[in-house]
PDB file of C-alpha atoms in Angstrom:
ATOM      1  CA  GLY A   1     107.303 112.887  97.901  1.00  0.00           C
ATOM      2  CA  GLN A   2     103.693 113.908  97.515  1.00  0.00           C
ATOM      3  CA  ASN A   3     101.932 117.139  98.409  1.00  0.00           C
ATOM      4  CA  ILE A   4      98.189 116.901  98.780  1.00  0.00           C
ATOM      5  CA  ASP A   5      96.370 120.057  99.798  1.00  0.00           C
ATOM      6  CA  GLN A   6      92.783 120.526 100.880  1.00  0.00           C
ATOM      7  CA  PRO A   7      91.023 123.291 102.813  1.00  0.00           C
ATOM      8  CA  THR A   8      90.980 122.534 106.523  1.00  0.00           C
ATOM      9  CA  GLU A   9      87.366 123.434 107.195  1.00  0.00           C
ATOM     10  CA  MET A  10      84.206 124.345 105.308  1.00  0.00           C
ATOM     11  CA  THR A  11      80.684 125.221 106.385  1.00  0.00           C
ATOM     12  CA  ALA A  12      77.568 124.882 104.257  1.00  0.00           C
ATOM     13  CA  THR A  13      73.797 124.978 104.630  1.00  0.00           C
ATOM     14  CA  GLU A  14      71.467 122.006 104.547  1.00  0.00           C
ATOM     15  CA  GLY A  15      70.072 121.529 101.036  1.00  0.00           C
ATOM     16  CA  ALA A  16      72.874 123.476  99.389  1.00  0.00           C
ATOM     17  CA  ILE A  17      75.775 122.349  97.184  1.00  0.00           C
ATOM     18  CA  VAL A  18      79.389 122.360  98.349  1.00  0.00           C
ATOM     19  CA  GLN A  19      82.619 121.801  96.437  1.00  0.00           C
ATOM     20  CA  ILE A  20      85.731 120.554  98.199  1.00  0.00           C
ATOM     21  CA  ASN A  21      88.953 121.075  96.274  1.00  0.00           C
ATOM     22  CA  CYS A  22      92.119 119.018  96.337  1.00  0.00           C
ATOM     23  CA  THR A  23      95.428 119.760  94.637  1.00  0.00           C
ATOM     24  CA  TYR A  24      98.290 117.337  94.447  1.00  0.00           C
ATOM     25  CA  GLN A  25     101.804 116.896  93.158  1.00  0.00           C
ATOM     26  CA  THR A  26     103.105 113.418  92.545  1.00  0.00           C
ATOM     27  CA  SER A  27     104.962 111.191  90.143  1.00  0.00           C
ATOM     28  CA  GLY A  28     103.522 107.852  89.072  1.00  0.00           C
ATOM     29  CA  PHE A  29      99.925 109.051  89.479  1.00  0.00           C
ATOM     30  CA  ASN A  30      97.504 106.144  89.349  1.00  0.00           C
ATOM     31  CA  GLY A  31      94.190 107.489  90.549  1.00  0.00           C
ATOM     32  CA  LEU A  32      92.546 109.826  93.034  1.00  0.00           C
ATOM     33  CA  PHE A  33      90.074 108.757  95.689  1.00  0.00           C
ATOM     34  CA  TRP A  34      87.651 110.558  97.934  1.00  0.00           C
ATOM     35  CA  TYR A  35      86.694 109.125 101.320  1.00  0.00           C
ATOM     36  CA  GLN A  36      84.292 110.258 104.008  1.00  0.00           C
ATOM     37  CA  GLN A  37      85.235 109.847 107.639  1.00  0.00           C
ATOM     38  CA  HIS A  38      83.051 110.474 110.664  1.00  0.00           C
ATOM     39  CA  ALA A  39      84.802 111.131 113.950  1.00  0.00           C
ATOM     40  CA  GLY A  40      86.174 107.972 115.530  1.00  0.00           C
ATOM     41  CA  GLU A  41      85.314 105.805 112.552  1.00  0.00           C
ATOM     42  CA  ALA A  42      87.231 104.401 109.605  1.00  0.00           C
ATOM     43  CA  PRO A  43      86.999 106.094 106.192  1.00  0.00           C
ATOM     44  CA  THR A  44      84.347 104.987 103.742  1.00  0.00           C
ATOM     45  CA  PHE A  45      84.853 105.116  99.990  1.00  0.00           C
ATOM     46  CA  LEU A  46      82.960 107.776  98.047  1.00  0.00           C
ATOM     47  CA  SER A  47      84.434 108.192  94.600  1.00  0.00           C
ATOM     48  CA  TYR A  48      87.379 107.444  92.355  1.00  0.00           C
ATOM     49  CA  ASN A  49      88.907 109.096  89.259  1.00  0.00           C
ATOM     50  CA  VAL A  50      91.791 107.883  87.173  1.00  0.00           C
ATOM     51  CA  LEU A  51      90.949 109.671  83.902  1.00  0.00           C
ATOM     52  CA  ASP A  52      90.112 113.343  83.427  1.00  0.00           C
ATOM     53  CA  GLY A  53      86.495 114.299  83.802  1.00  0.00           C
ATOM     54  CA  LEU A  54      83.519 114.000  86.058  1.00  0.00           C
ATOM     55  CA  GLU A  55      82.299 110.879  87.845  1.00  0.00           C
ATOM     56  CA  GLU A  56      78.797 111.044  89.270  1.00  0.00           C
ATOM     57  CA  LYS A  57      77.367 108.817  91.995  1.00  0.00           C
ATOM     58  CA  GLY A  58      74.052 110.004  93.304  1.00  0.00           C
ATOM     59  CA  ARG A  59      74.499 113.150  95.400  1.00  0.00           C
ATOM     60  CA  PHE A  60      78.283 112.906  95.096  1.00  0.00           C
ATOM     61  CA  SER A  61      80.392 113.779  92.066  1.00  0.00           C
ATOM     62  CA  SER A  62      84.139 113.980  91.672  1.00  0.00           C
ATOM     63  CA  PHE A  63      86.188 115.708  89.010  1.00  0.00           C
ATOM     64  CA  LEU A  64      89.801 115.221  87.975  1.00  0.00           C
ATOM     65  CA  SER A  65      92.253 117.188  85.865  1.00  0.00           C
ATOM     66  CA  ARG A  66      95.548 115.340  85.732  1.00  0.00           C
ATOM     67  CA  SER A  67      97.359 118.123  83.871  1.00  0.00           C
ATOM     68  CA  LYS A  68      96.461 120.575  86.625  1.00  0.00           C
ATOM     69  CA  GLY A  69      96.921 118.165  89.520  1.00  0.00           C
ATOM     70  CA  TYR A  70      93.432 119.083  90.670  1.00  0.00           C
ATOM     71  CA  SER A  71      90.311 117.339  91.816  1.00  0.00           C
ATOM     72  CA  TYR A  72      87.105 118.342  93.535  1.00  0.00           C
ATOM     73  CA  LEU A  73      84.317 116.549  95.318  1.00  0.00           C
ATOM     74  CA  LEU A  74      80.848 117.984  94.820  1.00  0.00           C
ATOM     75  CA  LEU A  75      78.113 117.245  97.325  1.00  0.00           C
ATOM     76  CA  LYS A  76      74.546 118.140  96.366  1.00  0.00           C
ATOM     77  CA  GLU A  77      71.395 118.436  98.456  1.00  0.00           C
ATOM     78  CA  LEU A  78      73.421 118.547 101.630  1.00  0.00           C
ATOM     79  CA  GLN A  79      72.085 116.736 104.655  1.00  0.00           C
ATOM     80  CA  MET A  80      73.058 117.107 108.291  1.00  0.00           C
ATOM     81  CA  LYS A  81      74.568 113.612 108.221  1.00  0.00           C
ATOM     82  CA  ASP A  82      77.069 114.820 105.603  1.00  0.00           C
ATOM     83  CA  SER A  83      78.916 116.640 108.373  1.00  0.00           C
ATOM     84  CA  ALA A  84      82.209 114.745 108.389  1.00  0.00           C
ATOM     85  CA  SER A  85      85.811 114.899 107.279  1.00  0.00           C
ATOM     86  CA  TYR A  86      86.421 114.398 103.560  1.00  0.00           C
ATOM     87  CA  LEU A  87      89.751 112.924 102.601  1.00  0.00           C
ATOM     88  CA  CYS A  88      91.413 113.232  99.222  1.00  0.00           C
ATOM     89  CA  ALA A  89      93.839 110.372  98.572  1.00  0.00           C
ATOM     90  CA  VAL A  90      96.279 109.893  95.707  1.00  0.00           C
ATOM     91  CA  ARG A  91      97.327 106.472  94.535  1.00  0.00           C
ATOM     92  CA  LYS A  92     100.878 106.247  93.352  1.00  0.00           C
ATOM     93  CA  LEU A  93     102.458 103.442  91.412  1.00  0.00           C
ATOM     94  CA  THR A  94     105.579 102.262  93.204  1.00  0.00           C
ATOM     95  CA  GLY A  95     108.009  99.419  92.765  1.00  0.00           C
ATOM     96  CA  GLY A  96     106.103  97.397  95.322  1.00  0.00           C
ATOM     97  CA  GLY A  97     102.677  98.102  93.888  1.00  0.00           C
ATOM     98  CA  ASN A  98     100.139 100.869  94.463  1.00  0.00           C
ATOM     99  CA  LYS A  99     100.322 103.078  97.518  1.00  0.00           C
ATOM    100  CA  LEU A 100      97.583 105.408  98.770  1.00  0.00           C
ATOM    101  CA  THR A 101      98.555 108.702 100.407  1.00  0.00           C
ATOM    102  CA  PHE A 102      95.985 110.893 102.119  1.00  0.00           C
ATOM    103  CA  GLY A 103      95.576 114.625 102.299  1.00  0.00           C
ATOM    104  CA  THR A 104      94.939 116.314 105.612  1.00  0.00           C
ATOM    105  CA  GLY A 105      91.179 116.163 105.140  1.00  0.00           C
ATOM    106  CA  THR A 106      88.479 118.835 104.995  1.00  0.00           C
ATOM    107  CA  GLN A 107      86.129 119.068 107.968  1.00  0.00           C
ATOM    108  CA  LEU A 108      82.682 119.890 106.588  1.00  0.00           C
ATOM    109  CA  LYS A 109      80.005 121.260 108.880  1.00  0.00           C
ATOM    110  CA  VAL A 110      76.446 121.309 107.573  1.00  0.00           C
ATOM    111  CA  GLU A 111      74.162 123.792 109.312  1.00  0.00           C
ATOM    112  CA  LEU A 112      70.416 124.396 109.246  1.00  0.00           C
TER     113      LEU A 112
ATOM    114  CA  GLY B   1      81.641  96.287  98.837  1.00  0.00           C
ATOM    115  CA  ALA B   2      84.290  94.037 100.290  1.00  0.00           C
ATOM    116  CA  VAL B   3      84.581  93.685 104.050  1.00  0.00           C
ATOM    117  CA  VAL B   4      87.671  94.233 106.150  1.00  0.00           C
ATOM    118  CA  SER B   5      87.423  93.415 109.830  1.00  0.00           C
ATOM    119  CA  GLN B   6      89.772  94.836 112.435  1.00  0.00           C
ATOM    120  CA  HIS B   7      90.061  93.648 116.013  1.00  0.00           C
ATOM    121  CA  PRO B   8      89.981  94.883 118.701  1.00  0.00           C
ATOM    122  CA  SER B   9      88.015  98.106 118.231  1.00  0.00           C
ATOM    123  CA  TRP B  10      89.646  99.618 121.258  1.00  0.00           C
ATOM    124  CA  VAL B  11      92.294  98.602 123.747  1.00  0.00           C
ATOM    125  CA  ILE B  12      93.854 100.118 126.833  1.00  0.00           C
ATOM    126  CA  CYS B  13      97.254  98.839 127.872  1.00  0.00           C
ATOM    127  CA  LYS B  14      99.945  99.661 130.368  1.00  0.00           C
ATOM    128  CA  SER B  15     103.126 101.393 129.312  1.00  0.00           C
ATOM    129  CA  GLY B  16     105.827  98.867 128.390  1.00  0.00           C
ATOM    130  CA  THR B  17     103.457  96.106 127.295  1.00  0.00           C
ATOM    131  CA  SER B  18     102.755  94.914 123.755  1.00  0.00           C
ATOM    132  CA  VAL B  19      99.478  95.004 121.881  1.00  0.00           C
ATOM    133  CA  LYS B  20      98.469  93.010 118.817  1.00  0.00           C
ATOM    134  CA  ILE B  21      95.908  94.282 116.315  1.00  0.00           C
ATOM    135  CA  GLU B  22      94.402  91.992 113.689  1.00  0.00           C
ATOM    136  CA  CYS B  23      93.167  92.897 110.228  1.00  0.00           C
ATOM    137  CA  ARG B  24      91.169  90.372 108.231  1.00  0.00           C
ATOM    138  CA  SER B  25      89.731  90.477 104.734  1.00  0.00           C
ATOM    139  CA  LEU B  26      86.486  88.530 105.100  1.00  0.00           C
ATOM    140  CA  ASP B  27      85.343  87.935 101.531  1.00  0.00           C
ATOM    141  CA  PHE B  28      88.431  88.368  99.400  1.00  0.00           C
ATOM    142  CA  GLN B  29      92.107  87.549  99.419  1.00  0.00           C
ATOM    143  CA  ALA B  30      94.599  90.343  99.841  1.00  0.00           C
ATOM    144  CA  THR B  31      98.268  89.901  99.047  1.00  0.00           C
ATOM    145  CA  THR B  32      98.809  93.438 100.279  1.00  0.00           C
ATOM    146  CA  MET B  33      97.404  95.221 103.301  1.00  0.00           C
ATOM    147  CA  PHE B  34      98.209  98.653 104.630  1.00  0.00           C
ATOM    148  CA  TRP B  35      98.532 100.000 108.166  1.00  0.00           C
ATOM    149  CA  TYR B  36      97.773 103.621 108.972  1.00  0.00           C
ATOM    150  CA  ARG B  37      97.918 105.716 112.097  1.00  0.00           C
ATOM    151  CA  GLN B  38      95.736 108.726 112.729  1.00  0.00           C
ATOM    152  CA  PHE B  39      96.192 111.258 115.518  1.00  0.00           C
ATOM    153  CA  PRO B  40      93.233 113.438 116.580  1.00  0.00           C
ATOM    154  CA  LYS B  41      92.130 115.899 113.921  1.00  0.00           C
ATOM    155  CA  GLN B  42      94.862 114.748 111.556  1.00  0.00           C
ATOM    156  CA  SER B  43      94.781 112.656 108.422  1.00  0.00           C
ATOM    157  CA  LEU B  44      95.786 109.055 107.981  1.00  0.00           C
ATOM    158  CA  MET B  45      99.506 108.485 107.848  1.00  0.00           C
ATOM    159  CA  LEU B  46     100.715 105.331 106.131  1.00  0.00           C
ATOM    160  CA  MET B  47     102.948 103.355 108.453  1.00  0.00           C
ATOM    161  CA  ALA B  48     103.730 100.269 106.424  1.00  0.00           C
ATOM    162  CA  THR B  49     102.687  98.009 103.591  1.00  0.00           C
ATOM    163  CA  SER B  50     102.135  94.431 104.634  1.00  0.00           C
ATOM    164  CA  ASN B  51     103.013  91.812 102.024  1.00  0.00           C
ATOM    165  CA  GLU B  52     101.816  88.222 102.321  1.00  0.00           C
ATOM    166  CA  GLY B  53     104.701  85.841 102.707  1.00  0.00           C
ATOM    167  CA  SER B  54     107.411  88.491 102.800  1.00  0.00           C
ATOM    168  CA  LYS B  55     108.676  91.344 104.918  1.00  0.00           C
ATOM    169  CA  ALA B  56     106.636  94.486 105.357  1.00  0.00           C
ATOM    170  CA  THR B  57     107.734  97.745 103.772  1.00  0.00           C
ATOM    171  CA  TYR B  58     107.904 100.550 106.310  1.00  0.00           C
ATOM    172  CA  GLU B  59     107.510 104.247 105.632  1.00  0.00           C
ATOM    173  CA  GLN B  60     110.292 106.601 106.536  1.00  0.00           C
ATOM    174  CA  GLY B  61     110.407 107.342 110.242  1.00  0.00           C
ATOM    175  CA  VAL B  62     108.435 104.260 111.299  1.00  0.00           C
ATOM    176  CA  GLU B  63     110.417 101.893 113.522  1.00  0.00           C
ATOM    177  CA  LYS B  64     110.051  98.355 112.226  1.00  0.00           C
ATOM    178  CA  ASP B  65     111.267  96.831 115.492  1.00  0.00           C
ATOM    179  CA  LYS B  66     108.573  98.690 117.386  1.00  0.00           C
ATOM    180  CA  PHE B  67     105.703  98.066 114.985  1.00  0.00           C
ATOM    181  CA  LEU B  68     105.939  94.414 114.042  1.00  0.00           C
ATOM    182  CA  ILE B  69     103.881  93.331 111.057  1.00  0.00           C
ATOM    183  CA  ASN B  70     103.075  89.763 110.141  1.00  0.00           C
ATOM    184  CA  HIS B  71     101.087  88.824 107.044  1.00  0.00           C
ATOM    185  CA  ALA B  72     101.001  85.061 107.318  1.00  0.00           C
ATOM    186  CA  SER B  73      97.984  84.378 105.119  1.00  0.00           C
ATOM    187  CA  LEU B  74      96.059  85.990 102.287  1.00  0.00           C
ATOM    188  CA  THR B  75      93.326  87.128 104.670  1.00  0.00           C
ATOM    189  CA  LEU B  76      95.169  88.160 107.817  1.00  0.00           C
ATOM    190  CA  SER B  77      97.728  90.773 108.747  1.00  0.00           C
ATOM    191  CA  THR B  78      98.694  91.669 112.300  1.00  0.00           C
ATOM    192  CA  LEU B  79     100.335  94.759 113.741  1.00  0.00           C
ATOM    193  CA  THR B  80     102.039  94.420 117.111  1.00  0.00           C
ATOM    194  CA  VAL B  81     102.940  97.579 118.973  1.00  0.00           C
ATOM    195  CA  THR B  82     105.837  96.523 121.180  1.00  0.00           C
ATOM    196  CA  SER B  83     106.849  98.216 124.434  1.00  0.00           C
ATOM    197  CA  ALA B  84     104.006 100.686 124.044  1.00  0.00           C
ATOM    198  CA  HIS B  85     104.325 104.203 125.411  1.00  0.00           C
ATOM    199  CA  PRO B  86     101.695 106.906 125.884  1.00  0.00           C
ATOM    200  CA  GLU B  87     102.840 108.645 122.704  1.00  0.00           C
ATOM    201  CA  ASP B  88     101.799 105.517 120.775  1.00  0.00           C
ATOM    202  CA  SER B  89      98.197 106.199 121.744  1.00  0.00           C
ATOM    203  CA  SER B  90      96.398 106.704 118.465  1.00  0.00           C
ATOM    204  CA  PHE B  91      93.780 105.369 116.064  1.00  0.00           C
ATOM    205  CA  TYR B  92      95.255 102.533 113.996  1.00  0.00           C
ATOM    206  CA  ILE B  93      93.480 101.587 110.768  1.00  0.00           C
ATOM    207  CA  CYS B  94      94.199  98.840 108.267  1.00  0.00           C
ATOM    208  CA  SER B  95      93.089  98.597 104.683  1.00  0.00           C
ATOM    209  CA  ALA B  96      93.127  95.928 102.011  1.00  0.00           C
ATOM    210  CA  ARG B  97      92.198  95.699  98.375  1.00  0.00           C
ATOM    211  CA  PRO B  98      91.114  92.752  96.254  1.00  0.00           C
ATOM    212  CA  GLY B  99      93.397  93.726  93.349  1.00  0.00           C
ATOM    213  CA  GLN B 100      96.156  96.132  92.412  1.00  0.00           C
ATOM    214  CA  ASN B 101      93.868  98.659  90.761  1.00  0.00           C
ATOM    215  CA  THR B 102      90.783  98.377  92.909  1.00  0.00           C
ATOM    216  CA  GLU B 103      89.645 100.646  95.703  1.00  0.00           C
ATOM    217  CA  ALA B 104      90.918  99.998  99.191  1.00  0.00           C
ATOM    218  CA  PHE B 105      88.531  98.931 101.932  1.00  0.00           C
ATOM    219  CA  PHE B 106      89.175  99.922 105.503  1.00  0.00           C
ATOM    220  CA  GLY B 107      88.783  98.113 108.760  1.00  0.00           C
ATOM    221  CA  GLN B 108      86.814  99.838 111.492  1.00  0.00           C
ATOM    222  CA  GLY B 109      89.964 100.982 113.242  1.00  0.00           C
ATOM    223  CA  THR B 110      91.493 100.328 116.655  1.00  0.00           C
ATOM    224  CA  ARG B 111      91.660 103.014 119.305  1.00  0.00           C
ATOM    225  CA  LEU B 112      94.822 102.350 121.347  1.00  0.00           C
ATOM    226  CA  THR B 113      95.309 104.095 124.663  1.00  0.00           C
ATOM    227  CA  VAL B 114      98.547 103.526 126.547  1.00  0.00           C
ATOM    228  CA  VAL B 115      98.447 104.498 130.209  1.00  0.00           C
TER     229      VAL B 115
END
């Protein structure tokens, strides 16, 4: 099976930087994804890592260490609209193809 | 990015009836689509992998006779919740990807309420 752990909730201030951590245990690792989900809506893709290191996309960056089973999502210059749930998802190579399994999500609240 | 359309966005049905949810990839072909269920304040739980032209692969604990999946074309998968009960009320989301190693795109989700 897979264990994907994220903090349940985080609070940060508008304009600040926040880091959301994700640890995982899996065999057949084939990439780690970060999604943003607002209440009642479907997830939207933010970032993807398959090799170790940092991937930067505007205000969002994601880091991966495969040896440590660890990733983080970094959000800079926080805005009120960034208040949402952030989902870490691990893609696993299976006999039938790739399968994406989600963590429990981190509810981020951005305050003034 | 690619577009996945899910219909309906919400549905209310009576207990014991069946409900069909459609998932379409609008600008790409998808041999594989995925169906998830999400209860309030919980994460997405994979229910099944829908394979075009063959039987779906269900996750452990998901009843295949209750959640019927049909993937008859490269752009359409359907999930039918049969003999729905109030405990089936949930947010159902599909996803599809253009290739094996590409990101998955999600439909807008279907809010099912069984009364």
